[in-house]
PDB file of N, CA and C in Angstrom:
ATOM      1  N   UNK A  18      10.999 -21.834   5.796  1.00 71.00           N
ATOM      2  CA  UNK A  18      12.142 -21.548   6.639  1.00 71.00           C
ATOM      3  C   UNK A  18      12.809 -20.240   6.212  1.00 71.00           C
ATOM      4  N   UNK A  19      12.903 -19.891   4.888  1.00 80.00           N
ATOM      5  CA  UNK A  19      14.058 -18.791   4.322  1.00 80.00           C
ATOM      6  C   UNK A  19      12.752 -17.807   4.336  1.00 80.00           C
ATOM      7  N   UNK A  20      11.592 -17.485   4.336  1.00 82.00           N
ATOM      8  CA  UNK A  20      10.066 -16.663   4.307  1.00 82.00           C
ATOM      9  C   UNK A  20      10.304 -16.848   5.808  1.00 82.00           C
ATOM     10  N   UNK A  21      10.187 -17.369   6.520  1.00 82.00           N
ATOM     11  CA  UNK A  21      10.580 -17.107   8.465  1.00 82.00           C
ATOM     12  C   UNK A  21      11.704 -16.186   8.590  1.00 82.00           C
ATOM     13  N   UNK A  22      13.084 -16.338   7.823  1.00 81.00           N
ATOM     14  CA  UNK A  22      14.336 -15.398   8.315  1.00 81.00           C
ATOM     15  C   UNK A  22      13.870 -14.381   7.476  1.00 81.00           C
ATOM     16  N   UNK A  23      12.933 -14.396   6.110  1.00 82.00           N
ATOM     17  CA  UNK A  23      13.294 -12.957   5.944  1.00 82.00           C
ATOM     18  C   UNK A  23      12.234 -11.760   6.349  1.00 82.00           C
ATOM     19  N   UNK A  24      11.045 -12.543   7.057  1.00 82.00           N
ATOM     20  CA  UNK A  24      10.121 -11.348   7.584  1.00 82.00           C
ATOM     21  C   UNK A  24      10.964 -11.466   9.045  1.00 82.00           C
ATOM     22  N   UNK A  25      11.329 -12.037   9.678  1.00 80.00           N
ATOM     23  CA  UNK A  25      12.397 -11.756  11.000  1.00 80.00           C
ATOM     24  C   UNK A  25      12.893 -10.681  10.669  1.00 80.00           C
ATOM     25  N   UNK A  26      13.920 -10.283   9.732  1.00 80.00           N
ATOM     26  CA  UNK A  26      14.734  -9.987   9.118  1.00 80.00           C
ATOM     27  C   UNK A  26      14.396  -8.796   9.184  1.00 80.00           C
ATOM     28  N   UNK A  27      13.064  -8.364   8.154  1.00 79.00           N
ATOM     29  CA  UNK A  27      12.133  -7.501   8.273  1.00 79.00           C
ATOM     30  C   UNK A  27      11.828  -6.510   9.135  1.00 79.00           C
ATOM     31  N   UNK A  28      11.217  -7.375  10.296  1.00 78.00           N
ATOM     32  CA  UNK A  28      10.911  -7.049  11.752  1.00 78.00           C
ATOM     33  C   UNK A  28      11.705  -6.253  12.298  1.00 78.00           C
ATOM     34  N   UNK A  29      13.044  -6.917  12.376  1.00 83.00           N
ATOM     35  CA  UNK A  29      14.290  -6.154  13.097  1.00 83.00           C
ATOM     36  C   UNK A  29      14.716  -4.942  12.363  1.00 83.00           C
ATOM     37  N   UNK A  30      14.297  -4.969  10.904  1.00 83.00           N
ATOM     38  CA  UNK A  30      15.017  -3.676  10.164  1.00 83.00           C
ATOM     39  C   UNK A  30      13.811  -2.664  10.441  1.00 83.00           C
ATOM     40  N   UNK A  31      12.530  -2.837  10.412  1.00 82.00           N
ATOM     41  CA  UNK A  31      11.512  -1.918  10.828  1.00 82.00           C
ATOM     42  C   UNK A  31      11.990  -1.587  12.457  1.00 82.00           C
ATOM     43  N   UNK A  32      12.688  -2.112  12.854  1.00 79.00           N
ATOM     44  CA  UNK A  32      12.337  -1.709  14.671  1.00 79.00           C
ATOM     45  C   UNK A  32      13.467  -0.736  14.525  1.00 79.00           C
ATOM     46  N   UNK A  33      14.482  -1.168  13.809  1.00 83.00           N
ATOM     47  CA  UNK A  33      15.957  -0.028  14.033  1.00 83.00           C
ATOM     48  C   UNK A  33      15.508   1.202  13.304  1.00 83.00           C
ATOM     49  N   UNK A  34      14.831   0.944  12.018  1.00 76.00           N
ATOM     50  CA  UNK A  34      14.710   2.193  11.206  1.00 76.00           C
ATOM     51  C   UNK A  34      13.530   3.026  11.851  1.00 76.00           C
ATOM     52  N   UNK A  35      12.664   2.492  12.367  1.00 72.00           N
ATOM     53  CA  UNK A  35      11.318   3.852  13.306  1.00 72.00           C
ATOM     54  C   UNK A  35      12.069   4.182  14.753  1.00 72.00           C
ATOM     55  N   UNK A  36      13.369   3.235  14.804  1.00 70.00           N
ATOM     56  CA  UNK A  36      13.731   4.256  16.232  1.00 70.00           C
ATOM     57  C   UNK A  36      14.897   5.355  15.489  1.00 70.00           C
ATOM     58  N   UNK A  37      15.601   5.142  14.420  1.00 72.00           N
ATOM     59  CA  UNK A  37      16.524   6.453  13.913  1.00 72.00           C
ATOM     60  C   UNK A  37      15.851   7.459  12.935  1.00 72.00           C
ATOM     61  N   UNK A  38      14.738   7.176  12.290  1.00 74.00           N
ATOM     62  CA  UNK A  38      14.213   7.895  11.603  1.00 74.00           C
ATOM     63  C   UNK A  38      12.673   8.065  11.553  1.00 74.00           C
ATOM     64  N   UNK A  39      12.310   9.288  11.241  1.00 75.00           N
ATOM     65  CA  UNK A  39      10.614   9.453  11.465  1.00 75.00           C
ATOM     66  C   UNK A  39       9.965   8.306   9.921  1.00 75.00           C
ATOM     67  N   UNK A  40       8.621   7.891  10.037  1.00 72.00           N
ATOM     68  CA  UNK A  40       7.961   7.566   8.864  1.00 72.00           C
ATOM     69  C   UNK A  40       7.824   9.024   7.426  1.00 72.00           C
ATOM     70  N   UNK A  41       8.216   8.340   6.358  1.00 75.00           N
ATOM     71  CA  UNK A  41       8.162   9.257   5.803  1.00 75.00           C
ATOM     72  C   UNK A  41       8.330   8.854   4.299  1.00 75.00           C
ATOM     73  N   UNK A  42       7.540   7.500   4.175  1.00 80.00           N
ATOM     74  CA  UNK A  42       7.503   6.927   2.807  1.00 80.00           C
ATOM     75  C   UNK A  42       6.366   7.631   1.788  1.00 80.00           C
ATOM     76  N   UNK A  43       7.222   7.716   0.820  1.00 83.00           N
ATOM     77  CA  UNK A  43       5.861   8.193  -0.237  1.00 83.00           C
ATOM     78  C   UNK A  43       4.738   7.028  -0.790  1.00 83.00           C
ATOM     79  N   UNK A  44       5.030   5.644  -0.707  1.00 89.00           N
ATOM     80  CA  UNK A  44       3.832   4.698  -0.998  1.00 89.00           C
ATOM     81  C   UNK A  44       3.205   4.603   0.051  1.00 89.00           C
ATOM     82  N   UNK A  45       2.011   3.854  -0.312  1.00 90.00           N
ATOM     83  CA  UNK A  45       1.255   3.164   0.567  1.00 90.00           C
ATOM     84  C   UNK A  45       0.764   2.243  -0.114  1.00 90.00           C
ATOM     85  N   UNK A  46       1.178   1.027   0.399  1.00 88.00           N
ATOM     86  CA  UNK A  46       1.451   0.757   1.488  1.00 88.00           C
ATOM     87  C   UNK A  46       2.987   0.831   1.900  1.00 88.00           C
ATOM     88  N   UNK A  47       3.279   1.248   2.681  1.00 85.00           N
ATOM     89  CA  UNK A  47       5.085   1.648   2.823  1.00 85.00           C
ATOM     90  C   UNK A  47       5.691   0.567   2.340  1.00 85.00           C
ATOM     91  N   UNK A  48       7.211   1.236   2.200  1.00 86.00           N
ATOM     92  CA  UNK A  48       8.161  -0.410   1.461  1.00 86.00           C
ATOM     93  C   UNK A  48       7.951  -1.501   2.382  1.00 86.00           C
ATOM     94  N   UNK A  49       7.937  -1.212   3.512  1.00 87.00           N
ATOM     95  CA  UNK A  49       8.426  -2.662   4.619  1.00 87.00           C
ATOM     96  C   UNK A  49       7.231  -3.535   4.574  1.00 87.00           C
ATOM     97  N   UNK A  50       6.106  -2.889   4.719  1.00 88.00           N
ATOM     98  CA  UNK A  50       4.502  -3.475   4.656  1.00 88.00           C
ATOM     99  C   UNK A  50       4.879  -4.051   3.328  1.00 88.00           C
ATOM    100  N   UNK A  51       4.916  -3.606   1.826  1.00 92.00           N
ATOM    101  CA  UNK A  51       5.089  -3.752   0.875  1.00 92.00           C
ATOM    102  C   UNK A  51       5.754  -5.505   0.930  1.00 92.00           C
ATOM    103  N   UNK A  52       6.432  -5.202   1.429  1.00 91.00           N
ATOM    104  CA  UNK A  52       7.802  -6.086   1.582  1.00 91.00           C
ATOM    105  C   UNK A  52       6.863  -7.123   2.344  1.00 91.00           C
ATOM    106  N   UNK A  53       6.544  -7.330   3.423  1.00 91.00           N
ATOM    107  CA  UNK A  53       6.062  -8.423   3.901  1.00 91.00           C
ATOM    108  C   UNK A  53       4.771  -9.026   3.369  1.00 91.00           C
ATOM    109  N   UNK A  54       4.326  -7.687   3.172  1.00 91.00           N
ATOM    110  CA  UNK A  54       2.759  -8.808   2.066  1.00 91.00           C
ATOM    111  C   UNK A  54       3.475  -9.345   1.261  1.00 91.00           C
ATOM    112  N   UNK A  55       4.493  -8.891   0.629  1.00 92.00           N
ATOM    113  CA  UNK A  55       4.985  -9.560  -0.559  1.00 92.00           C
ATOM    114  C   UNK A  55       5.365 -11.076  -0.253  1.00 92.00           C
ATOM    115  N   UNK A  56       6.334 -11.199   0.628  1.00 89.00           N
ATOM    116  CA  UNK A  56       6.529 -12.332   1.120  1.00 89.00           C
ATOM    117  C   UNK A  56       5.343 -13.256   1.817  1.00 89.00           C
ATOM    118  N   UNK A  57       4.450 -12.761   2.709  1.00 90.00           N
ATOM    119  CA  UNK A  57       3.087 -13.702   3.327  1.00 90.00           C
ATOM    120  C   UNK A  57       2.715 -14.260   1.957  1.00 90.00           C
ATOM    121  N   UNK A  58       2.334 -13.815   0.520  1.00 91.00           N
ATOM    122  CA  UNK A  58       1.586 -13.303  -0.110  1.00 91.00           C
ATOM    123  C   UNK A  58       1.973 -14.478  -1.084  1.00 91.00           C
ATOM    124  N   UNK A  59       3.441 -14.017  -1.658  1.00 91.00           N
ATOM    125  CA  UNK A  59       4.286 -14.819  -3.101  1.00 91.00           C
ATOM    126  C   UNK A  59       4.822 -16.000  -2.490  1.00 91.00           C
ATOM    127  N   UNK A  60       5.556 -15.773  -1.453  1.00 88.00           N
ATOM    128  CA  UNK A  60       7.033 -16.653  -1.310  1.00 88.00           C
ATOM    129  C   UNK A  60       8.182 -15.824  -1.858  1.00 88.00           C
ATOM    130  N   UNK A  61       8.872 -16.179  -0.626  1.00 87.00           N
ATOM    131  CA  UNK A  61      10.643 -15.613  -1.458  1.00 87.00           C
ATOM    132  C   UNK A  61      10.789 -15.597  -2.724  1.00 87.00           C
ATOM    133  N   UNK A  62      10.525 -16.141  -3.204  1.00 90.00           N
ATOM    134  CA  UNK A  62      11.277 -16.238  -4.710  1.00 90.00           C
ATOM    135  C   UNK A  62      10.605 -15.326  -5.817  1.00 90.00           C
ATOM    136  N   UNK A  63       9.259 -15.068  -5.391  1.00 92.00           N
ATOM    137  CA  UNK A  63       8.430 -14.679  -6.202  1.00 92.00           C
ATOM    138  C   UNK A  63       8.590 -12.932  -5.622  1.00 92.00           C
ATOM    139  N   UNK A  64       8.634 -13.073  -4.623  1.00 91.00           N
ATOM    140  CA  UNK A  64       8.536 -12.032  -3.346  1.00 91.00           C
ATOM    141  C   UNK A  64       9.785 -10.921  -3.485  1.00 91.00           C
ATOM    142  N   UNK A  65      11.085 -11.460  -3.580  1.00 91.00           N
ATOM    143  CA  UNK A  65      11.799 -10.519  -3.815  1.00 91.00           C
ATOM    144  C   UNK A  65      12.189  -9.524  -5.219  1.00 91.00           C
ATOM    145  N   UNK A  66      12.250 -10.365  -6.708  1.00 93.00           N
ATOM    146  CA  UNK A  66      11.711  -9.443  -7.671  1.00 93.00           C
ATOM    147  C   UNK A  66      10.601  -8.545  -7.295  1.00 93.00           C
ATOM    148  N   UNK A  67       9.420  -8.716  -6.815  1.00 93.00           N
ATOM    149  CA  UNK A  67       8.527  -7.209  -6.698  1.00 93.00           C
ATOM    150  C   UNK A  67       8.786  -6.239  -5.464  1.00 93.00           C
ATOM    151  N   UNK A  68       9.565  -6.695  -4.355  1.00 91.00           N
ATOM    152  CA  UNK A  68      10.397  -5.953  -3.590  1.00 91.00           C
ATOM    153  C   UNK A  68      11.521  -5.152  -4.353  1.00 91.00           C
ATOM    154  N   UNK A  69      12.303  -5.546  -4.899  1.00 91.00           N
ATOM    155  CA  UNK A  69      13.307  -4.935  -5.511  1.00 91.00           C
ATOM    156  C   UNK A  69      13.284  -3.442  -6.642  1.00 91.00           C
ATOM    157  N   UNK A  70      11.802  -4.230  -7.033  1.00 91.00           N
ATOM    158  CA  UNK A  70      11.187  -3.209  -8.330  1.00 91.00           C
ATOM    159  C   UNK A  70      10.746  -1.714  -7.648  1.00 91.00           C
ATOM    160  N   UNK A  71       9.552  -2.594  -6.507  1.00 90.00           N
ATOM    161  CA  UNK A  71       9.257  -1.714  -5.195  1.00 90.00           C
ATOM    162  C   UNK A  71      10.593  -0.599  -5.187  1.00 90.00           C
ATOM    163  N   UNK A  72      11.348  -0.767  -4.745  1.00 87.00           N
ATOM    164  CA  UNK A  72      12.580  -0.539  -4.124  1.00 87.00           C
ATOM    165  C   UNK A  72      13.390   0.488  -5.363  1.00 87.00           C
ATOM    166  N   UNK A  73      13.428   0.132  -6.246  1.00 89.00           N
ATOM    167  CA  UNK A  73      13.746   1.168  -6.873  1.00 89.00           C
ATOM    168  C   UNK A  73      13.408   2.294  -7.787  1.00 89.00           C
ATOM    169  N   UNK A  74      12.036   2.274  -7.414  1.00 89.00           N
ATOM    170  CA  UNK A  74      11.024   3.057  -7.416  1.00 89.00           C
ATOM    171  C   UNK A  74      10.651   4.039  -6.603  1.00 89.00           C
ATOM    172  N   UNK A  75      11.050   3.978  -5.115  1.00 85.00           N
ATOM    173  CA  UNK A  75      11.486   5.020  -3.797  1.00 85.00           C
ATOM    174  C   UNK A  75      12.627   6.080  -4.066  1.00 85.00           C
ATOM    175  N   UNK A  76      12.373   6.794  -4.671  1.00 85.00           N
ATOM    176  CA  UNK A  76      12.844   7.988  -5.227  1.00 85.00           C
ATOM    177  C   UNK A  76      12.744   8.811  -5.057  1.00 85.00           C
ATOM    178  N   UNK A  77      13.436  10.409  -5.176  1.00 85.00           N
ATOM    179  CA  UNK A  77      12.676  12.042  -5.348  1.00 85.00           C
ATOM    180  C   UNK A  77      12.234  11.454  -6.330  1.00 85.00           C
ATOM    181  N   UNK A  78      11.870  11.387  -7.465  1.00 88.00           N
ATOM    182  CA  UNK A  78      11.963  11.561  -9.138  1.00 88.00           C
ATOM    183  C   UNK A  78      10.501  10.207  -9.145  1.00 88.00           C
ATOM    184  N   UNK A  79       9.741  10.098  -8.141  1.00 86.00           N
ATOM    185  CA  UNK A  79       8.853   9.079  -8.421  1.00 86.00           C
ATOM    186  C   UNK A  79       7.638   9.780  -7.635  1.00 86.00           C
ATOM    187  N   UNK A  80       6.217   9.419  -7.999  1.00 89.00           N
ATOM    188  CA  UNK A  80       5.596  10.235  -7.234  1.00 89.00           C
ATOM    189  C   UNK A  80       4.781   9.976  -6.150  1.00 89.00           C
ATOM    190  N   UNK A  81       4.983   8.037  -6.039  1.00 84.00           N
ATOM    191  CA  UNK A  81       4.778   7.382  -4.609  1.00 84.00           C
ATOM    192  C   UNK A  81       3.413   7.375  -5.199  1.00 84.00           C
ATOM    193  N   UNK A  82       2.532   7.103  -4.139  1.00 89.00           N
ATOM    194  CA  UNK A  82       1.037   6.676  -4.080  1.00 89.00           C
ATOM    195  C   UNK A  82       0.510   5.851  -3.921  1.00 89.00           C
ATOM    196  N   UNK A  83      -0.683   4.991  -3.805  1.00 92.00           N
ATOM    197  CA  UNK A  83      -1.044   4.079  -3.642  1.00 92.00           C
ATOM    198  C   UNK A  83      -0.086   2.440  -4.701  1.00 92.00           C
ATOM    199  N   UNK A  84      -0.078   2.061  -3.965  1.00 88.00           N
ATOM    200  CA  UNK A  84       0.688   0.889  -4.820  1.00 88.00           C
ATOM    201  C   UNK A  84       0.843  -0.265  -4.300  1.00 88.00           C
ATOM    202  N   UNK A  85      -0.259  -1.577  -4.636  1.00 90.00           N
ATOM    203  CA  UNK A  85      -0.965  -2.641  -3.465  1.00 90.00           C
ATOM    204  C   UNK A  85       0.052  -3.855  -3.951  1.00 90.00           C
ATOM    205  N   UNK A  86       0.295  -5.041  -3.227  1.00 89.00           N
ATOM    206  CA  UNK A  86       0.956  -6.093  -3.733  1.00 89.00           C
ATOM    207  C   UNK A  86       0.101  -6.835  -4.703  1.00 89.00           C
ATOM    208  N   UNK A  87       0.598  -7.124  -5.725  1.00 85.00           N
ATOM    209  CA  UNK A  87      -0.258  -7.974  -6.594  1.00 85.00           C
ATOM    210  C   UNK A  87       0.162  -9.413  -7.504  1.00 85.00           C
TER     211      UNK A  87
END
């Protein structure tokens, strides 16, 4: 149920952010992809620590690149 609201969640924040801003993540797989394998993948609980880590790792000062859910 709470893995249903938060790739919803997801969904809706990918639809607002590719209509105000171009793609232009330095990982791949981008944060949001990132973000939902994480969740299909872990479960919430497990799912949001490696989102977060993800997440503050999106930086100038980082040099992006390949970086798979694991």
């Amino acid at each position: 149920m709470i893995q249903f609201a938060a790739l919803e969640l997801l969904g809706l924040f990918r639809a607002v952010r590719s209509a105000l801003f171009p793609a232009c993540c330095r990982f791949y797989p981008s944060c949001t992809d990132y973000a939902e394998e994480a969740l299909k993948l872990h479960g919430c609980v497990r799912a949001i620590p490696r989102v977060l880590r993800r997440l503050s790792r999106c930086q100038p000062f980082h040099p992006g690149g390949f970086d798979p859910v694991v």
